[in-house]
CSV table of C-alpha atoms in Angstrom, one decimal:
chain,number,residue,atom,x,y,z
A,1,UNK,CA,187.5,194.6,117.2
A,2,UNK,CA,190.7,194.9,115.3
A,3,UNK,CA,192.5,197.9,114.8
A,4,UNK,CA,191.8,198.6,110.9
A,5,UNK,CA,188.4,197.9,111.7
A,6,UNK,CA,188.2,200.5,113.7
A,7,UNK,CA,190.2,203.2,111.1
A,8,UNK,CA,188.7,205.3,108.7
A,9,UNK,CA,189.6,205.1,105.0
A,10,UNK,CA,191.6,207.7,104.3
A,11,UNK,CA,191.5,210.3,101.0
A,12,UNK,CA,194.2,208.9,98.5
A,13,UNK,CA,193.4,211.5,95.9
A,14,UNK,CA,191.5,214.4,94.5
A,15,UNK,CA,190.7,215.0,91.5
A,16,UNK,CA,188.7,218.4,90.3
A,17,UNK,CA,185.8,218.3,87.9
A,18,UNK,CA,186.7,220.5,85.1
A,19,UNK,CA,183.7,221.7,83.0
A,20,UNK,CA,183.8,221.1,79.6
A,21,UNK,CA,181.0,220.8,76.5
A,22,UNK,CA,179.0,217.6,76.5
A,23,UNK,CA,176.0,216.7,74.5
A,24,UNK,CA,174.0,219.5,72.6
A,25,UNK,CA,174.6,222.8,74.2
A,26,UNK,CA,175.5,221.0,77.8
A,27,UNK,CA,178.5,222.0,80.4
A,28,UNK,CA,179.4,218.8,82.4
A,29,UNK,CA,181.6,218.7,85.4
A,30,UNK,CA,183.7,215.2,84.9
A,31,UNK,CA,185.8,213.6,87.0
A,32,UNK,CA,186.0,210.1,87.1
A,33,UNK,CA,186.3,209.3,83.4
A,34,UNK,CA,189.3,212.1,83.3
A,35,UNK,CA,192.7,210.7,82.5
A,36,UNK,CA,193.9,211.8,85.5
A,37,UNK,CA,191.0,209.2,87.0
A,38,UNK,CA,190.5,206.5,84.1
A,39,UNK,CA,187.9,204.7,85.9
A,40,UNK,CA,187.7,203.8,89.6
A,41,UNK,CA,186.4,200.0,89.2
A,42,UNK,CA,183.3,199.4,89.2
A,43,UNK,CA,182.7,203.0,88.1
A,44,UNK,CA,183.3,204.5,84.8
A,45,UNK,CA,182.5,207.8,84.7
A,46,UNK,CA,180.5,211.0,87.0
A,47,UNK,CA,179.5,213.9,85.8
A,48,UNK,CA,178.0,217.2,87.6
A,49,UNK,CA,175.6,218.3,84.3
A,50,UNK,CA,174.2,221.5,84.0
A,51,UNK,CA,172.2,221.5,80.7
A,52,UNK,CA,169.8,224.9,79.8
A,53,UNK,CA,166.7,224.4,78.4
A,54,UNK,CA,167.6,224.6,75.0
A,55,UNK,CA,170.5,221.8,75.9
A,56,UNK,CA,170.7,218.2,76.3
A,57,UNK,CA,171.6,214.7,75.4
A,58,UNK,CA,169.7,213.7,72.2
A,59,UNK,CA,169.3,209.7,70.7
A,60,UNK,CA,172.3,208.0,71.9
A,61,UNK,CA,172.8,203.8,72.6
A,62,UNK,CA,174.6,202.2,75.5
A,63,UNK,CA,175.3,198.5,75.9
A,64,UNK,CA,177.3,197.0,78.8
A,65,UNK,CA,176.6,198.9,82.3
A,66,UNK,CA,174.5,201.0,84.2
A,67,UNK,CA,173.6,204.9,84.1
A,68,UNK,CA,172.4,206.3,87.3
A,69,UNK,CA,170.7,209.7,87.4
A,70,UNK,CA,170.4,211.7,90.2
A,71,UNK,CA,168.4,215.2,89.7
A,72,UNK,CA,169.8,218.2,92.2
A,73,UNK,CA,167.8,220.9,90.3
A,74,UNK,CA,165.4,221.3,87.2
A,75,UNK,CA,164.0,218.7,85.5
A,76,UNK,CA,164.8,216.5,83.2
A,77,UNK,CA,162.8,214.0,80.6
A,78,UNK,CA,163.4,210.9,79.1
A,79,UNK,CA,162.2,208.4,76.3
A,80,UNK,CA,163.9,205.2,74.2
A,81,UNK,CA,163.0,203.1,72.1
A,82,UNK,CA,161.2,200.6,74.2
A,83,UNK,CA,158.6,203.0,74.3
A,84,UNK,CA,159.5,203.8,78.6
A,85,UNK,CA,159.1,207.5,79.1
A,86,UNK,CA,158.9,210.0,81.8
A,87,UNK,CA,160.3,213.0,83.6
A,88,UNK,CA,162.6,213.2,86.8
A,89,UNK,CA,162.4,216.6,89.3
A,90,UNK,CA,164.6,217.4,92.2
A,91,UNK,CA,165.9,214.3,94.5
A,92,UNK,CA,164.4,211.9,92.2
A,93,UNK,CA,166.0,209.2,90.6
A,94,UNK,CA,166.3,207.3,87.4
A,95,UNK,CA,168.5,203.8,87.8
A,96,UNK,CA,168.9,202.6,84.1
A,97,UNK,CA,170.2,199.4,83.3
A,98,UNK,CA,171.4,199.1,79.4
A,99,UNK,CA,172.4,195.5,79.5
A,100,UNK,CA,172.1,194.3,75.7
A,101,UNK,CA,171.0,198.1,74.5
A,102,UNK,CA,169.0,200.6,74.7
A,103,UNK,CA,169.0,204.1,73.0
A,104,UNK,CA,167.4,207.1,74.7
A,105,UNK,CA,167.3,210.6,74.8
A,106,UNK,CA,167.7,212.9,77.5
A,107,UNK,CA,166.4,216.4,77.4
A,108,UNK,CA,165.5,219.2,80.0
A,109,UNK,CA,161.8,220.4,80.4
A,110,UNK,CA,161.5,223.5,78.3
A,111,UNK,CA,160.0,225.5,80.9
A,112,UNK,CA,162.9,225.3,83.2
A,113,UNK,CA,165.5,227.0,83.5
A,114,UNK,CA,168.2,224.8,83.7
A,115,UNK,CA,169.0,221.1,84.7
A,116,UNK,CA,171.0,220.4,86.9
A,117,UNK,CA,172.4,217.2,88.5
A,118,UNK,CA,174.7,213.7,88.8
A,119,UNK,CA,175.6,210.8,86.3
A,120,UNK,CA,177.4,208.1,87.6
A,121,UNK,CA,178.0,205.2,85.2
A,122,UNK,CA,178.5,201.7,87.0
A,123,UNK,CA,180.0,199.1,85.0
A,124,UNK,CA,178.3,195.5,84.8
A,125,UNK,CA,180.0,192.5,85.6
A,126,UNK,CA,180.8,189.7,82.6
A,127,UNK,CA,177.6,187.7,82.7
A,128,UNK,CA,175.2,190.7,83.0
A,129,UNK,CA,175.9,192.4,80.3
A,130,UNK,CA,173.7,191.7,78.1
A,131,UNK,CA,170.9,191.0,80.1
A,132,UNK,CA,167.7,193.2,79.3
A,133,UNK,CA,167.6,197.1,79.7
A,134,UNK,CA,165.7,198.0,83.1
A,135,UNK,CA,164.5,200.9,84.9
A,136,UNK,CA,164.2,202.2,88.2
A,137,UNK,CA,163.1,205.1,89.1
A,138,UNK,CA,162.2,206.8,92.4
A,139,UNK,CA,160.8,209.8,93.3
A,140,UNK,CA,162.5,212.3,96.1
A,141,UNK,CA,159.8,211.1,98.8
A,142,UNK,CA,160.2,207.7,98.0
A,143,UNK,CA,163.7,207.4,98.7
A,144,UNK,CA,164.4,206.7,102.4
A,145,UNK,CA,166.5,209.0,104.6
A,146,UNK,CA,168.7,208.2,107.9
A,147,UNK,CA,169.1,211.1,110.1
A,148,UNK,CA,172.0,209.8,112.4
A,149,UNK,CA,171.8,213.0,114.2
A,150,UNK,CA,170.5,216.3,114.5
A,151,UNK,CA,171.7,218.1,111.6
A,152,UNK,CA,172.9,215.4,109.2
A,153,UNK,CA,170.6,213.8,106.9
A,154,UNK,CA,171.6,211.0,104.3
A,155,UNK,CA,169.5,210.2,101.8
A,156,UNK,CA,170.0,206.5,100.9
A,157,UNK,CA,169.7,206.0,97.2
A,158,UNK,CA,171.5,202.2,97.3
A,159,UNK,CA,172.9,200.1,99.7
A,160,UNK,CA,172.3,200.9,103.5
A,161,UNK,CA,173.6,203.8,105.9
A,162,UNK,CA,172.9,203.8,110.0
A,163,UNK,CA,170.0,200.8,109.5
A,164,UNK,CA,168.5,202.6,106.6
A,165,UNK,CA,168.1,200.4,103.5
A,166,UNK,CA,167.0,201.6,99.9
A,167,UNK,CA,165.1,200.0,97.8
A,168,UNK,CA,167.1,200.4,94.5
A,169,UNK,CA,168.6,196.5,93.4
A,170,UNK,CA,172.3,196.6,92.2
A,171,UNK,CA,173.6,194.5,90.0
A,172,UNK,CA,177.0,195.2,90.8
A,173,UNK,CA,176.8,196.2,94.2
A,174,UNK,CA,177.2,199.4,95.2
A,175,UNK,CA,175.9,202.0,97.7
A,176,UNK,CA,175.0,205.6,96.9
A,177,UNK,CA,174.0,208.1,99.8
A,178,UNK,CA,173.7,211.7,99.8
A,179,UNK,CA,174.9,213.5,102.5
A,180,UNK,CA,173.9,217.0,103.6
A,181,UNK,CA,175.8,218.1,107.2
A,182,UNK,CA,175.3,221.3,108.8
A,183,UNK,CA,178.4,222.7,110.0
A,184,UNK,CA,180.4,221.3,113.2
A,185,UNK,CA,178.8,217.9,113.0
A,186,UNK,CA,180.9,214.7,112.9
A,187,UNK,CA,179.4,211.0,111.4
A,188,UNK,CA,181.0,207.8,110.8
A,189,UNK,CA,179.5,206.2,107.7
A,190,UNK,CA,180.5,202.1,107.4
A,191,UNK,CA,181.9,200.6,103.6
A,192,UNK,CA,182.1,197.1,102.8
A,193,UNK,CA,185.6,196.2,103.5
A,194,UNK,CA,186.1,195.2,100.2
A,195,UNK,CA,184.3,198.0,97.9
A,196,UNK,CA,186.3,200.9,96.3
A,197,UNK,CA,184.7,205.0,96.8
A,198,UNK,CA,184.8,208.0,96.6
A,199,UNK,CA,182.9,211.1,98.0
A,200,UNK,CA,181.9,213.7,95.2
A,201,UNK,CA,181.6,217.9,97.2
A,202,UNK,CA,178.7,219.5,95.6
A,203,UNK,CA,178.9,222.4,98.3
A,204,UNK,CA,180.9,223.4,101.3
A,205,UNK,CA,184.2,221.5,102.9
A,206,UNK,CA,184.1,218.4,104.5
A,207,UNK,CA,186.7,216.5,106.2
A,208,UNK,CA,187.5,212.8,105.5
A,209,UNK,CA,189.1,210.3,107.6
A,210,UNK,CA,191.5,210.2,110.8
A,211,UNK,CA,193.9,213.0,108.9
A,212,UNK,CA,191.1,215.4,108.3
A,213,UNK,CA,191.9,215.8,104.4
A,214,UNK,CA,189.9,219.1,103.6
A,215,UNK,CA,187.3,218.3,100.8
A,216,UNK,CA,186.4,221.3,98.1
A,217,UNK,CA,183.0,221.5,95.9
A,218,UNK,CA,183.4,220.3,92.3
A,219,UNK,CA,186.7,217.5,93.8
A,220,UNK,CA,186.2,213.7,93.6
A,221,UNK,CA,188.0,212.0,96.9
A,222,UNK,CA,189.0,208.5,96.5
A,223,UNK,CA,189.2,206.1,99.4
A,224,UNK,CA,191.9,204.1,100.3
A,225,UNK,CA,192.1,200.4,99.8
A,226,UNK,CA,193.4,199.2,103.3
A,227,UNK,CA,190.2,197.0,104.5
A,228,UNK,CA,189.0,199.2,106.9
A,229,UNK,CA,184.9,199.6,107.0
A,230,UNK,CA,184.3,203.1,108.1
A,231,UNK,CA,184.8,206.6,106.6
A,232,UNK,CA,185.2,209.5,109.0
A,233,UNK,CA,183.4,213.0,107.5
A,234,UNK,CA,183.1,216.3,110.0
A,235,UNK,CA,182.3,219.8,109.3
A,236,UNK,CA,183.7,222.7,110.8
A,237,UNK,CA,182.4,226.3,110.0
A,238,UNK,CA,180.3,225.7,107.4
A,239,UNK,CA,177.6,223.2,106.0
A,240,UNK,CA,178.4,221.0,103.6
A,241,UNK,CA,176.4,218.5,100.4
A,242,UNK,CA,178.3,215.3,99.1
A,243,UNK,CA,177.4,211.6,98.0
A,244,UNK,CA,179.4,209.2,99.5
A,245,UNK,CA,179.5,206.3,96.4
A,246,UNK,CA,181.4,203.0,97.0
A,247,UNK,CA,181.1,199.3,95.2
A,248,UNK,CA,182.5,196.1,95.0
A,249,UNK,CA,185.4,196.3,92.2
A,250,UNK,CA,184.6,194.0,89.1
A,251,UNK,CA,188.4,193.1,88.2
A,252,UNK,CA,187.5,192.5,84.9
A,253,UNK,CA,189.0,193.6,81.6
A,254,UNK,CA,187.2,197.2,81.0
A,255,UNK,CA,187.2,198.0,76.7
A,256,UNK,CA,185.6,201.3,76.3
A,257,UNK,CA,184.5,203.3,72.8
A,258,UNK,CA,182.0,206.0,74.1
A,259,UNK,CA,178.7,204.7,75.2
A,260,UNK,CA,179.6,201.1,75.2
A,261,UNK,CA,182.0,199.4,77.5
A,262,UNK,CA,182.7,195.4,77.4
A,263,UNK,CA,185.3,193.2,78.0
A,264,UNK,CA,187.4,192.5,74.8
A,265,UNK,CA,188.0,193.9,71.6
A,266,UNK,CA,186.0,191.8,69.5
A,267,UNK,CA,182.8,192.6,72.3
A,268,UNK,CA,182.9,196.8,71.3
A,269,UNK,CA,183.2,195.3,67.4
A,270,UNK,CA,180.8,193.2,67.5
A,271,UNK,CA,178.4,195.9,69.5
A,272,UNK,CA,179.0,198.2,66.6
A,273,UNK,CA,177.8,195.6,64.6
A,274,UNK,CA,175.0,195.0,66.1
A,275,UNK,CA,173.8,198.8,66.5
A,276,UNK,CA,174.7,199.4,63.0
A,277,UNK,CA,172.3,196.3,61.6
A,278,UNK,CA,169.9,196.5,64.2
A,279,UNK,CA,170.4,193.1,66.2
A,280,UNK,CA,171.0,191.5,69.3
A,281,UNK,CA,169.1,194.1,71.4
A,282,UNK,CA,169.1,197.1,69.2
A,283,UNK,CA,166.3,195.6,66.4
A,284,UNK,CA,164.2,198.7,67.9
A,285,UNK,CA,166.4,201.7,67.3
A,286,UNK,CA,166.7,201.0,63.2
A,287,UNK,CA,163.3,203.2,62.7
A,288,UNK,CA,163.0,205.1,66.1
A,289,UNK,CA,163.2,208.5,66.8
A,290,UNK,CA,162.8,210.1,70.3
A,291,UNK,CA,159.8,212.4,70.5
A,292,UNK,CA,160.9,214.9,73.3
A,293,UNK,CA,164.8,215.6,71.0
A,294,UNK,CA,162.5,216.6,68.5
């Protein structure tokens, strides 16, 4: 085996999540979708939300990538205009594909007290874009866990960690795990050699490869690019909560205007079009109204 095989991806930068206002009445934690962290191809934007119950994220469309969300606390429902609706607790996950378009809401259950978890958004490669909105969606017990030892537990949400595989189908492919470590414990986690990643600290210090960078809650670590296909994550005197997110980098032209990301110019004009007259995929949101932003 060759050398850089053998290495661990080291941390290139950190970036902190910085709360600011998001939605109606939300306080979201962003990081990659920052300036100081653009995107990180194929990903376009995390947030740590944390949405009372009298918050959320009312009608809104998308067109063009992926929203995955990952509940930590609380509860959240959903409902577009395809008439899909349902509500997501702790460790479950909704895996939304917008493709074409799709408008939805997103609100917390009333009776909680707040809401509380992860956004990633993954971008969608050229020729899937505007394929047809899916869901997945699975609950906390459904989604498989690899416990590599005593005392670390990863929950595998996509992709595959120590023989574990999940269930979830990527478009673009990517690998999501959620990593809870009690303290002095030490795991080697494998990456693709070719996908970017990141690890996002929800709780605790970690630290990442050969050099030991010291990981804080709230920071987005991104990997270096150098081809090897291991990370190196210990813990020393305390535990420690983090996803480990990685995926194969698109390297295609990214044009963003808020909820819709395509390749060109003319794409994002012609999307506007198309949600303002109701066409190409959004013929369903001209007279719909989400029941539970009510």
């Amino acid at each position: 085996m060759s050398t850089i095989a053998r290495a661990s991806r080291s941390i290139v930068k950190a970036v902190l999540s910085k709360e600011q206002a998001e939605g109606v009445g939300a306080r979201v934690r962003r990081s990659i979708g920052r300036p100081e962290l653009r995107n990180h191809d194929p990903f376009l934007m995390l947030d740590e939300f944390n949405v009372d119950k009298n918050g959320g994220f009312p009608d809104h469309p998308h067109r063009g990538f992926e929203t995955v969300t990952y509940m930590l606390e609380g509860q959240f429902q959903h409902e577009d205009f395809a008439g899909h609706k349902g509500t997501i607790g702790p460790g479950d996950l909704q895996w939304m594909t917008a493709g074409r378009g799709i408008v939805h809401s997103e609100m917390p259950v009333k009776s909680q007290t707040r809401a509380h978890g992860l956004q990633l958004w993954i971008n969608l490669p050229k020729e899937h874009k505007m394929c047809e909105p899916q869901y997945q969606e699975l609950l906390d017990k459904e989604i498989k866990r690899a416990n590599p030892q005593e005392g670390v537990e990863v929950k595998v949400i996509a992709g595959e960690s120590h023989g574990v595989q999940s269930q979830v189908y990527t478009r673009t492919p990517t690998m999501y795990l959620d990593y809870k470590m009690d303290k002095n414990k030490s795991v080697v986690q494998s990456i693709p050699a070719s996908y970017t990643g990141f690890i996002y600290m929800l709780k605790g210090k970690a630290y990442i490869g050969d050099k030991a960078f010291e990981g804080l809650a709230h920071h987005t670590l991104t990997f270096s690019e150098d081809g090897a296909e291991t990370i190196k994550i210990e813990t020393r005197d305390e535990d420690a909560h983090f996803v480990v997110i990685a995926g194969e980098p698109l390297k295609e032209p990214i044009v963003q205007h808020g909820p819709f990301v395509m390749n060109t110019k003319e794409e994002i004009y012609n999307t506007f079009v198309d949600y303002q007259y109701g066409q190409n995929g959004f013929e369903r949101a001209r007279n719909w109204k989400s029941s539970i932003a009510a």
